[in-house]
Coordinates of N, CA and C and ligand atoms in Angstrom, one line a residue:
M1 N 83.2 80.0 88.5 CA 82.4 80.1 87.2 C 81.1 80.8 87.3
L2 N 80.3 80.4 88.6 CA 78.9 81.0 88.7 C 79.2 82.4 89.0
A3 N 80.3 82.8 89.8 CA 80.5 84.2 90.1 C 80.8 85.0 88.9
K4 N 81.5 84.3 88.0 CA 81.9 85.1 86.8 C 80.6 85.3 85.9
F5 N 79.7 84.3 85.9 CA 78.6 84.4 85.0 C 77.7 85.7 85.6
K6 N 77.6 85.5 86.9 CA 76.9 86.5 87.8 C 77.5 88.0 87.5
N7 N 78.9 88.1 87.3 CA 79.5 89.4 87.0 C 79.0 89.9 85.7
T8 N 79.1 88.9 84.7 CA 78.9 89.2 83.4 C 77.5 89.8 83.2
I9 N 76.5 89.1 83.9 CA 75.1 89.7 83.8 C 74.9 90.9 84.4
L10 N 75.7 91.1 85.6 CA 75.7 92.4 86.4 C 76.1 93.6 85.5
E11 N 77.2 93.1 84.7 CA 77.8 94.3 83.8 C 77.1 94.7 82.7
I12 N 76.2 93.7 82.2 CA 75.1 94.1 81.1 C 74.1 94.9 81.7
I13 N 73.8 94.6 82.9 CA 72.6 95.6 83.5 C 73.2 96.8 84.0
F14 N 74.3 96.7 84.7 CA 75.0 97.9 85.3 C 76.4 98.0 84.6
P15 N 76.5 98.7 83.4 CA 77.8 98.7 82.8 C 78.9 99.4 83.8
I16 N 80.2 99.0 83.5 CA 81.2 99.5 84.2 C 81.3 101.2 83.8
R17 N 81.4 101.9 84.9 CA 81.4 103.3 84.7 C 82.6 103.8 85.7
C18 N 83.2 104.9 85.1 CA 84.3 105.5 85.9 C 83.8 106.2 87.2
V19 N 84.5 105.9 88.3 CA 84.0 106.5 89.7 C 84.2 107.9 89.6
G20 N 84.9 108.6 88.7 CA 84.9 110.1 88.8 C 84.0 110.7 87.8
C21 N 84.0 110.4 86.5 CA 83.2 111.1 85.6 C 82.0 110.4 85.1
R22 N 81.9 109.1 85.5 CA 80.7 108.3 85.1 C 80.8 107.7 83.6
A23 N 81.9 108.1 82.9 CA 82.1 107.7 81.5 C 82.0 106.1 81.5
E24 N 81.5 105.5 80.5 CA 81.4 104.0 80.4 C 82.7 103.3 80.2
G25 N 82.9 102.1 80.6 CA 84.0 101.3 79.9 C 85.3 101.2 80.9
E26 N 85.4 102.0 81.9 CA 86.7 101.9 82.8 C 86.0 102.2 84.2
W27 N 86.8 101.6 85.2 CA 86.6 101.9 86.5 C 87.1 103.3 87.1
F28 N 88.2 103.6 86.4 CA 88.6 105.0 86.8 C 89.4 105.5 85.6
C29 N 89.1 106.3 84.8 CA 89.6 106.6 83.6 C 90.8 107.4 83.6
G30 N 91.7 107.4 82.6 CA 92.9 108.1 82.5 C 92.8 109.6 82.6
N31 N 91.6 110.2 82.1 CA 91.4 111.7 82.3 C 91.2 112.0 83.8
C32 N 90.5 111.2 84.5 CA 90.2 111.5 86.0 C 91.5 111.2 86.7
A33 N 92.4 110.2 86.3 CA 93.5 110.0 86.9 C 94.5 111.2 86.8
A34 N 94.5 111.8 85.6 CA 95.4 112.9 85.3 C 94.9 114.1 86.1
K35 N 93.7 114.1 86.4 CA 93.2 115.4 87.1 C 93.4 115.4 88.6
I36 N 93.9 114.2 89.2 CA 94.1 114.1 90.6 C 95.1 115.2 90.9
V37 N 94.7 115.9 92.0 CA 95.7 117.0 92.6 C 96.8 116.4 93.5
A38 N 97.9 116.5 93.1 CA 99.0 115.9 94.0 C 99.3 116.6 95.2
N39 N 99.6 115.9 96.3 CA 99.9 116.6 97.6 C 101.1 117.4 97.5
E40 N 101.0 118.7 97.9 CA 102.2 119.6 97.9 C 103.0 119.4 99.3
K41 N 102.2 119.2 100.3 CA 102.8 119.0 101.5 C 103.1 117.5 101.9
Q42 N 104.1 117.2 102.4 CA 104.3 115.8 103.0 C 104.8 116.0 104.3
F43 N 104.7 114.9 105.0 CA 104.9 114.7 106.4 C 105.8 113.6 106.9
C44 N 106.5 113.9 108.0 CA 107.3 112.8 108.7 C 106.4 111.5 108.9
P45 N 106.7 110.4 108.6 CA 105.8 109.4 108.8 C 105.8 109.0 110.3
I46 N 106.5 109.4 111.1 CA 106.5 109.0 112.5 C 105.7 110.0 113.4
C47 N 106.1 111.3 113.3 CA 105.4 112.2 114.1 C 104.3 113.0 113.4
W48 N 104.4 112.9 112.0 CA 103.4 113.5 111.1 C 103.4 115.2 111.2
S49 N 104.7 115.6 111.5 CA 104.8 117.0 111.3 C 105.3 117.3 109.9
E50 N 104.9 118.5 109.4 CA 105.1 118.7 107.9 C 106.5 119.0 107.6
N51 N 107.0 118.6 106.4 CA 108.2 118.9 105.9 C 108.1 118.8 104.5
S52 N 109.4 119.1 103.8 CA 109.0 119.3 102.3 C 108.9 117.9 101.6
G53 N 109.8 117.0 101.7 CA 109.7 115.9 100.9 C 109.2 114.6 101.6
G54 N 108.9 114.6 102.6 CA 108.3 113.3 103.3 C 109.4 112.5 104.1
R55 N 110.6 113.2 104.2 CA 111.7 112.4 104.9 C 111.5 112.4 106.3
R56 N 111.5 111.3 106.9 CA 111.4 111.2 108.5 C 112.3 112.4 109.2
C57 N 111.8 113.2 110.1 CA 112.6 114.2 110.7 C 113.7 113.8 111.6
E58 N 114.6 114.6 112.0 CA 115.8 114.2 112.6 C 115.4 113.7 114.1
N59 N 114.3 114.3 114.6 CA 114.0 113.8 116.0 C 113.5 112.5 116.1
C60 N 112.9 111.9 115.1 CA 112.2 110.8 115.1 C 113.2 109.6 114.5
S61 N 113.1 108.3 115.2 CA 113.9 107.2 114.6 C 113.0 106.2 114.2
S62 N 113.3 105.6 113.2 CA 112.7 104.4 112.5 C 113.3 103.9 111.3
A63 N 113.1 102.6 110.9 CA 113.7 102.0 109.9 C 113.2 102.6 108.5
L64 N 112.0 103.2 108.7 CA 111.5 103.9 107.4 C 112.1 105.3 107.4
D65 N 112.6 105.5 106.1 CA 113.3 106.7 105.9 C 112.3 107.8 105.4
G66 N 111.2 107.5 104.9 CA 110.4 108.5 104.4 C 109.1 108.1 103.9
L67 N 108.2 108.9 103.6 CA 107.0 108.5 103.0 C 106.4 109.4 102.0
R68 N 106.0 109.1 100.8 CA 105.3 110.0 99.9 C 103.9 109.5 99.9
V69 N 102.9 110.5 100.1 CA 101.6 110.3 100.0 C 101.1 111.1 98.8
A70 N 100.6 110.4 97.8 CA 100.5 110.9 96.4 C 99.4 112.2 96.5
A71 N 98.2 111.9 97.2 CA 97.2 112.8 97.1 C 96.3 112.6 98.2
S72 N 95.3 113.6 98.4 CA 94.5 113.5 99.6 C 92.9 113.2 99.2
Y73 N 92.2 112.6 100.0 CA 90.8 112.2 99.8 C 90.1 113.8 99.8
R74 N 90.4 114.5 100.6 CA 89.7 115.9 100.8 C 89.7 116.7 99.4
E75 N 90.8 116.6 98.9 CA 90.9 117.2 97.5 C 90.5 116.6 96.4
N76 N 90.4 115.2 96.6 CA 90.2 114.3 95.4 C 89.2 113.1 96.1
P77 N 87.9 113.5 96.1 CA 86.8 112.5 96.6 C 86.8 111.3 95.8
E78 N 87.1 111.4 94.5 CA 86.8 110.2 93.7 C 88.0 109.2 93.8
L79 N 89.1 109.8 94.5 CA 90.3 108.9 94.7 C 90.0 107.8 95.7
A80 N 89.2 108.1 96.7 CA 88.8 107.0 97.8 C 87.9 106.0 97.0
R81 N 87.1 106.4 96.1 CA 86.2 105.4 95.5 C 86.9 104.5 94.5
A82 N 88.1 105.1 93.9 CA 88.9 104.4 93.0 C 89.8 103.4 93.7
I83 N 90.3 103.7 95.0 CA 91.0 102.8 95.7 C 90.2 101.6 96.3
T84 N 89.0 101.9 96.8 CA 88.0 100.9 97.2 C 87.8 99.8 96.1
T85 N 87.5 100.5 94.9 CA 87.3 99.6 93.8 C 88.4 98.6 93.4
L86 N 89.6 99.2 93.5 CA 90.9 98.2 93.2 C 90.9 97.1 94.3
K87 N 90.4 97.5 95.5 CA 90.5 96.4 96.5 C 89.6 95.2 96.0
Y88 N 88.6 95.4 95.3 CA 87.5 94.4 95.2 C 87.6 94.0 93.6
K89 N 88.0 94.8 92.8 CA 87.9 94.3 91.4 C 89.3 94.2 90.9
F90 N 89.5 93.0 90.2 CA 90.9 92.9 89.6 C 90.8 93.6 88.3
S91 N 91.4 94.6 88.2 CA 91.4 95.5 86.9 C 92.9 96.0 86.7
K92 N 93.6 95.5 85.9 CA 95.0 96.0 85.4 C 94.8 97.5 85.0
N93 N 93.7 97.8 84.3 CA 93.6 99.2 83.8 C 93.5 100.2 84.9
L94 N 92.7 99.9 85.9 CA 92.5 100.7 87.1 C 94.0 100.8 87.9
A95 N 94.6 99.7 87.9 CA 95.9 99.7 88.7 C 97.0 100.6 88.0
Q96 N 96.7 100.6 86.5 CA 97.8 101.4 85.7 C 97.5 102.8 86.0
N97 N 96.1 103.1 86.1 CA 95.8 104.6 86.1 C 96.2 105.1 87.6
L98 N 95.9 104.3 88.5 CA 96.2 104.6 89.9 C 98.0 104.6 90.1
G99 N 98.5 103.7 89.2 CA 100.0 103.7 89.3 C 100.5 105.0 88.7
S100 N 99.9 105.6 87.9 CA 100.4 106.9 87.2 C 100.4 107.9 88.4
V101 N 99.2 108.0 89.2 CA 99.1 108.8 90.3 C 100.3 108.7 91.2
L102 N 100.8 107.6 91.6 CA 101.8 107.2 92.5 C 103.1 107.8 91.8
A103 N 103.3 107.4 90.4 CA 104.6 107.6 89.8 C 104.8 109.2 89.7
N104 N 103.6 110.0 89.5 CA 103.8 111.3 89.5 C 104.2 112.1 90.7
S105 N 104.0 111.4 91.9 CA 104.3 111.9 93.1 C 105.9 111.7 93.5
I106 N 106.6 111.0 92.6 CA 108.1 110.7 93.0 C 108.9 111.7 92.1
S107 N 109.9 112.2 92.9 CA 110.8 113.1 92.2 C 111.7 112.3 91.2
Q108 N 112.1 112.9 90.1 CA 112.9 112.1 89.1 C 114.4 112.5 89.2
K109 N 114.9 112.9 90.4 CA 116.3 113.2 90.5 C 117.2 111.9 90.4
N110 N 118.4 112.2 90.2 CA 119.3 111.1 90.0 C 119.7 110.3 91.4
Y111 N 119.5 109.1 91.3 CA 119.9 108.3 92.7 C 121.2 107.7 92.4
S112 N 121.9 107.6 93.4 CA 123.3 106.9 93.2 C 123.2 105.4 93.5
T113 N 122.0 105.1 94.2 CA 122.0 103.6 94.4 C 120.8 103.0 93.6
E114 N 120.8 101.7 93.4 CA 119.8 101.1 92.6 C 118.4 101.1 93.4
R115 N 117.3 101.6 92.7 CA 116.0 101.8 93.3 C 115.2 100.6 92.9
V116 N 114.6 99.9 93.8 CA 113.8 98.7 93.5 C 112.3 98.9 94.2
V117 N 111.4 98.7 93.4 CA 110.1 98.8 93.7 C 109.5 97.5 94.4
V118 N 108.9 97.6 95.6 CA 108.5 96.5 96.3 C 107.0 96.6 96.8
P119 N 106.1 95.7 96.5 CA 104.7 95.7 97.0 C 104.6 95.2 98.4
V120 N 103.8 95.8 99.4 CA 103.6 95.3 100.6 C 102.8 93.9 100.4
P121 N 103.4 92.9 100.9 CA 102.6 91.5 100.5 C 101.3 91.2 101.3
L122 N 100.5 90.5 100.7 CA 99.4 90.0 101.5 C 99.8 88.4 101.9
H123 N 99.2 87.9 102.9 CA 99.5 86.6 103.3 C 98.9 85.7 102.2
K124 N 99.6 84.6 101.9 CA 99.2 83.8 100.7 C 97.7 83.3 100.8
K125 N 97.3 83.0 102.0 CA 95.8 82.6 102.2 C 94.9 83.8 101.7
R126 N 95.2 84.9 102.3 CA 94.3 86.1 101.9 C 94.4 86.4 100.3
R127 N 95.6 86.3 99.9 CA 95.9 86.4 98.4 C 95.0 85.5 97.5
R128 N 95.1 84.3 98.0 CA 94.4 83.2 97.3 C 92.8 83.5 97.3
W129 N 92.5 83.9 98.6 CA 90.9 84.2 98.7 C 90.5 85.4 97.9
R130 N 91.4 86.3 97.9 CA 90.9 87.5 97.1 C 91.4 87.5 95.6
G131 N 92.3 86.6 95.3 CA 92.7 86.5 93.9 C 93.8 87.2 93.4
F132 N 94.0 88.3 94.0 CA 95.2 89.3 93.7 C 95.5 90.1 94.8
N133 N 96.7 90.7 94.8 CA 97.0 91.8 95.8 C 97.0 93.1 95.1
Q134 N 96.2 94.0 95.5 CA 96.2 95.4 95.0 C 97.6 96.2 95.0
S135 N 98.3 96.0 96.1 CA 99.6 96.5 96.1 C 100.6 96.0 95.0
E136 N 100.5 94.7 94.7 CA 101.3 94.2 93.7 C 101.1 94.8 92.4
L137 N 99.8 94.9 92.1 CA 99.3 95.6 90.7 C 99.8 97.0 90.7
L138 N 99.6 97.7 91.8 CA 100.2 99.1 91.8 C 101.6 99.2 91.7
A139 N 102.4 98.2 92.3 CA 103.8 98.3 92.2 C 104.3 98.0 90.7
Q140 N 103.6 97.0 90.2 CA 104.0 96.7 88.9 C 103.8 97.9 87.9
S141 N 102.8 98.7 88.1 CA 102.4 99.9 87.3 C 103.6 100.9 87.5
V142 N 103.9 101.1 88.9 CA 105.0 102.2 89.2 C 106.3 101.8 88.6
A143 N 106.7 100.6 88.7 CA 108.0 100.1 88.3 C 107.9 100.4 86.6
A144 N 107.0 100.0 86.0 CA 107.0 100.1 84.6 C 107.0 101.7 84.2
K145 N 106.2 102.4 84.8 CA 106.2 103.9 84.5 C 107.5 104.6 84.9
L146 N 108.2 104.2 86.0 CA 109.5 104.9 86.4 C 110.7 104.0 85.9
N147 N 110.5 103.1 85.2 CA 111.5 102.3 84.6 C 112.4 101.6 85.6
L148 N 111.9 101.2 86.7 CA 112.7 100.8 87.6 C 112.5 99.2 87.8
S149 N 113.3 98.4 88.6 CA 113.0 97.0 88.6 C 112.0 96.7 89.9
L150 N 111.4 95.7 89.7 CA 110.4 95.3 90.8 C 110.8 94.0 91.3
A151 N 110.5 93.9 92.7 CA 110.9 92.6 93.3 C 109.7 92.3 94.5
D152 N 109.5 91.0 94.5 CA 108.7 90.5 95.5 C 109.5 90.3 96.6
A153 N 110.0 91.4 97.3 CA 111.2 91.1 98.2 C 110.7 90.6 99.7
L154 N 109.5 90.9 100.0 CA 109.0 90.4 101.2 C 107.9 89.2 101.2
V155 N 107.7 88.5 102.3 CA 106.7 87.6 102.4 C 106.0 87.7 103.7
R156 N 104.7 87.7 103.6 CA 103.9 87.8 104.9 C 103.7 86.4 105.4
T157 N 104.3 86.3 106.6 CA 104.3 84.9 107.3 C 103.2 84.8 108.2
K158 N 102.5 85.8 108.7 CA 101.4 85.8 109.6 C 100.2 86.2 108.9
N159 N 99.0 85.6 109.0 CA 97.8 86.1 108.3 C 97.1 86.9 109.5
T160 N 97.6 88.2 109.4 CA 97.2 89.1 110.6 C 95.7 89.6 110.4
A161 N 95.1 89.9 111.5 CA 93.8 90.6 111.6 C 93.9 91.8 110.9
Q162 N 92.6 92.3 110.3 CA 92.7 93.5 109.5 C 93.0 94.7 110.4
Q163 N 94.1 95.5 110.0 CA 94.6 96.5 110.6 C 93.5 97.7 110.9
A164 N 92.8 97.9 110.0 CA 91.8 99.1 110.2 C 91.0 99.1 111.5
K165 N 90.7 97.8 111.9 CA 89.8 97.7 113.1 C 90.5 97.8 114.3
L166 N 91.9 97.9 114.4 CA 92.6 97.9 115.6 C 93.1 99.3 116.0
S167 N 93.4 99.3 117.4 CA 94.1 100.5 117.9 C 95.6 100.6 117.4
R168 N 96.3 101.7 117.6 CA 97.6 101.8 117.3 C 98.5 100.7 118.1
I169 N 98.3 100.6 119.4 CA 99.0 99.6 120.0 C 98.7 98.1 119.5
E170 N 97.4 97.8 119.3 CA 97.1 96.5 118.7 C 97.7 96.4 117.3
R171 N 97.7 97.4 116.6 CA 98.3 97.2 115.3 C 99.8 96.7 115.3
I172 N 100.5 97.4 116.2 CA 102.0 97.2 116.3 C 102.2 95.5 116.8
E173 N 101.4 95.3 117.7 CA 101.5 93.8 118.3 C 101.1 92.9 117.2
N174 N 100.0 93.2 116.5 CA 99.4 92.4 115.4 C 100.5 92.1 114.4
L175 N 101.3 93.0 114.1 CA 102.2 92.9 112.9 C 103.7 92.5 113.3
A176 N 103.9 92.2 114.6 CA 105.2 91.9 115.0 C 105.5 90.5 114.3
D177 N 106.5 90.4 113.8 CA 107.1 89.1 112.9 C 106.1 88.7 112.0
A178 N 105.5 89.6 111.4 CA 104.5 89.3 110.3 C 105.1 89.1 108.9
F179 N 106.4 89.7 108.9 CA 107.1 89.6 107.4 C 108.3 89.0 107.5
E180 N 108.8 88.5 106.4 CA 110.1 87.9 106.3 C 110.7 88.5 105.0
I181 N 112.1 88.4 104.8 CA 112.6 88.6 103.5 C 112.5 87.5 102.5
A182 N 112.2 87.7 101.3 CA 112.0 86.5 100.4 C 113.4 86.0 100.2
P183 N 113.4 84.6 100.2 CA 114.7 84.0 100.1 C 115.5 84.3 99.1
D184 N 115.1 84.7 97.9 CA 115.9 85.1 96.8 C 116.3 86.6 96.6
F185 N 116.0 87.4 97.4 CA 116.1 88.7 97.3 C 117.2 89.3 98.1
D186 N 118.2 90.0 97.3 CA 119.3 90.6 98.1 C 119.1 92.1 98.1
A187 N 118.8 92.5 99.4 CA 118.5 94.0 99.8 C 119.8 94.8 99.8
K188 N 120.9 94.3 99.8 CA 122.0 95.0 100.1 C 122.3 96.2 99.3
N189 N 122.5 97.5 100.0 CA 122.7 98.7 99.3 C 121.6 99.2 98.6
K190 N 120.5 98.7 98.5 CA 119.5 99.0 97.6 C 118.6 100.3 98.2
T191 N 118.0 100.9 97.5 CA 116.9 101.9 97.9 C 115.6 101.2 97.6
I192 N 114.8 101.1 98.6 CA 113.5 100.5 98.3 C 112.4 101.4 98.3
L193 N 111.6 101.2 97.4 CA 110.2 102.1 97.3 C 109.2 100.9 97.7
L194 N 108.7 101.0 98.9 CA 107.6 100.1 99.3 C 106.2 100.7 99.0
V195 N 105.5 99.9 98.0 CA 104.2 100.4 97.6 C 103.0 99.8 98.3
D196 N 102.2 100.7 98.8 CA 100.9 100.1 99.3 C 99.6 101.1 98.9
D197 N 98.4 100.7 99.0 CA 97.4 101.6 98.4 C 97.2 102.8 99.5
V198 N 97.1 102.5 100.7 CA 96.9 103.5 101.6 C 97.7 103.2 102.9
A199 N 98.0 104.3 103.7 CA 98.6 104.0 105.0 C 97.8 105.0 105.9
S200 N 97.2 104.3 107.1 CA 96.6 105.1 108.0 C 97.6 105.5 109.0
T201 N 98.2 104.6 109.8 CA 99.4 105.1 110.4 C 100.4 104.4 109.4
A202 N 101.7 104.6 109.8 CA 102.7 103.9 108.9 C 103.1 102.5 109.5
T203 N 102.4 102.0 110.3 CA 102.9 100.7 111.0 C 103.3 99.7 110.1
T204 N 102.5 99.3 109.0 CA 102.7 98.3 108.2 C 104.1 98.5 107.5
L205 N 104.2 99.7 107.0 CA 105.4 100.1 106.2 C 106.6 100.0 107.0
I206 N 106.5 100.5 108.5 CA 107.6 100.4 109.2 C 108.0 99.1 109.5
E207 N 107.2 98.0 109.7 CA 107.5 96.7 110.0 C 108.3 96.1 108.7
C208 N 107.7 96.4 107.6 CA 108.4 96.0 106.4 C 109.8 96.6 106.2
A209 N 109.9 97.8 106.6 CA 111.2 98.7 106.4 C 112.2 98.0 107.4
K210 N 111.9 97.6 108.5 CA 112.7 96.9 109.6 C 113.3 95.6 109.0
I211 N 112.6 94.9 108.2 CA 113.1 93.6 107.8 C 114.0 93.9 106.6
L212 N 113.7 95.0 105.8 CA 114.6 95.2 104.6 C 115.9 95.8 105.1
K213 N 115.9 96.7 106.1 CA 117.1 97.2 106.7 C 117.9 96.1 107.4
K214 N 117.2 95.3 108.0 CA 118.1 94.2 108.8 C 118.8 93.4 107.7
N215 N 118.3 93.5 106.5 CA 119.0 92.5 105.4 C 119.8 93.5 104.5
G216 N 120.2 94.7 105.0 CA 121.0 95.3 104.3 C 120.7 96.6 103.4
A217 N 119.4 96.8 103.3 CA 118.8 98.0 102.6 C 119.6 99.2 102.9
R218 N 119.8 100.1 102.0 CA 120.4 101.5 102.5 C 119.2 102.4 102.9
E219 N 118.3 102.5 102.0 CA 117.1 103.5 102.3 C 115.7 102.7 102.0
V220 N 114.8 103.0 102.9 CA 113.4 102.5 102.5 C 112.5 103.6 102.7
W221 N 111.7 103.7 101.5 CA 110.6 104.9 101.5 C 109.3 104.2 101.2
G222 N 108.4 104.6 101.9 CA 107.0 104.2 101.6 C 106.4 105.1 100.4
L223 N 105.5 104.5 99.6 CA 104.8 105.3 98.7 C 103.3 104.8 98.6
V224 N 102.4 105.7 99.0 CA 101.0 105.3 99.0 C 100.0 106.4 98.3
L225 N 99.0 105.9 97.9 CA 98.1 106.8 97.2 C 97.3 108.0 98.2
A226 N 97.2 107.5 99.4 CA 96.5 108.5 100.2 C 96.6 107.9 101.7
R227 N 96.4 108.8 102.6 CA 96.3 108.4 104.0 C 94.9 107.9 104.3
G228 N 94.7 106.7 104.8 CA 93.4 106.0 104.9 C 92.8 106.4 106.2
Ligands
ZN301 ZN1 86.7 109.4 84.5
ZN302 ZN1 109.1 113.2 113.0

């Protein structure tokens, strides 16, 4: 209550402005979202060698079949600000505009299997603390824009330390057994689009992919806004 009051006061003194063009009223406006330069190059999520669509290359093995990174910070400095804002401000509108950036980076060819959009989950304690999961908001937006079904297919069972502060080896150890399949989700023969805001290494996505594959998913792709 007090925090809400404080926010309202702050918004009167410092109105919400777009992190791109400074226009008042939105955190990241539709015009700026539409101007994001999409990545032409994609990379294997394991060895990061360049390839056309982001599919994992033949030399690498992983439960994760591929990764689409929508855009780069270098070409779109405002994207970093928009992603940071989404972490701390619950804003459906911001999530929707960033969801368009994600949806635009996916090819619309015909798929033979059912595709399901799945957010990378937060542990329930952290979700409660923050009040929302930004990946969930993004996944909702992507599913709506691409007309795909959405499922909370994964549960985070371990309240892991923040990945960003850890080395690669520590990240892998930190995430071991961190996820489980949701009891009511049937992954069999489905193609899963795992949505997260950013990926620095693909460690989190790979851990999620392992669980989904173990439960019968046919393909698992990651979909993120940028490499963090
Ligand atoms: Zn703008
Ligand atoms: Zn590779």
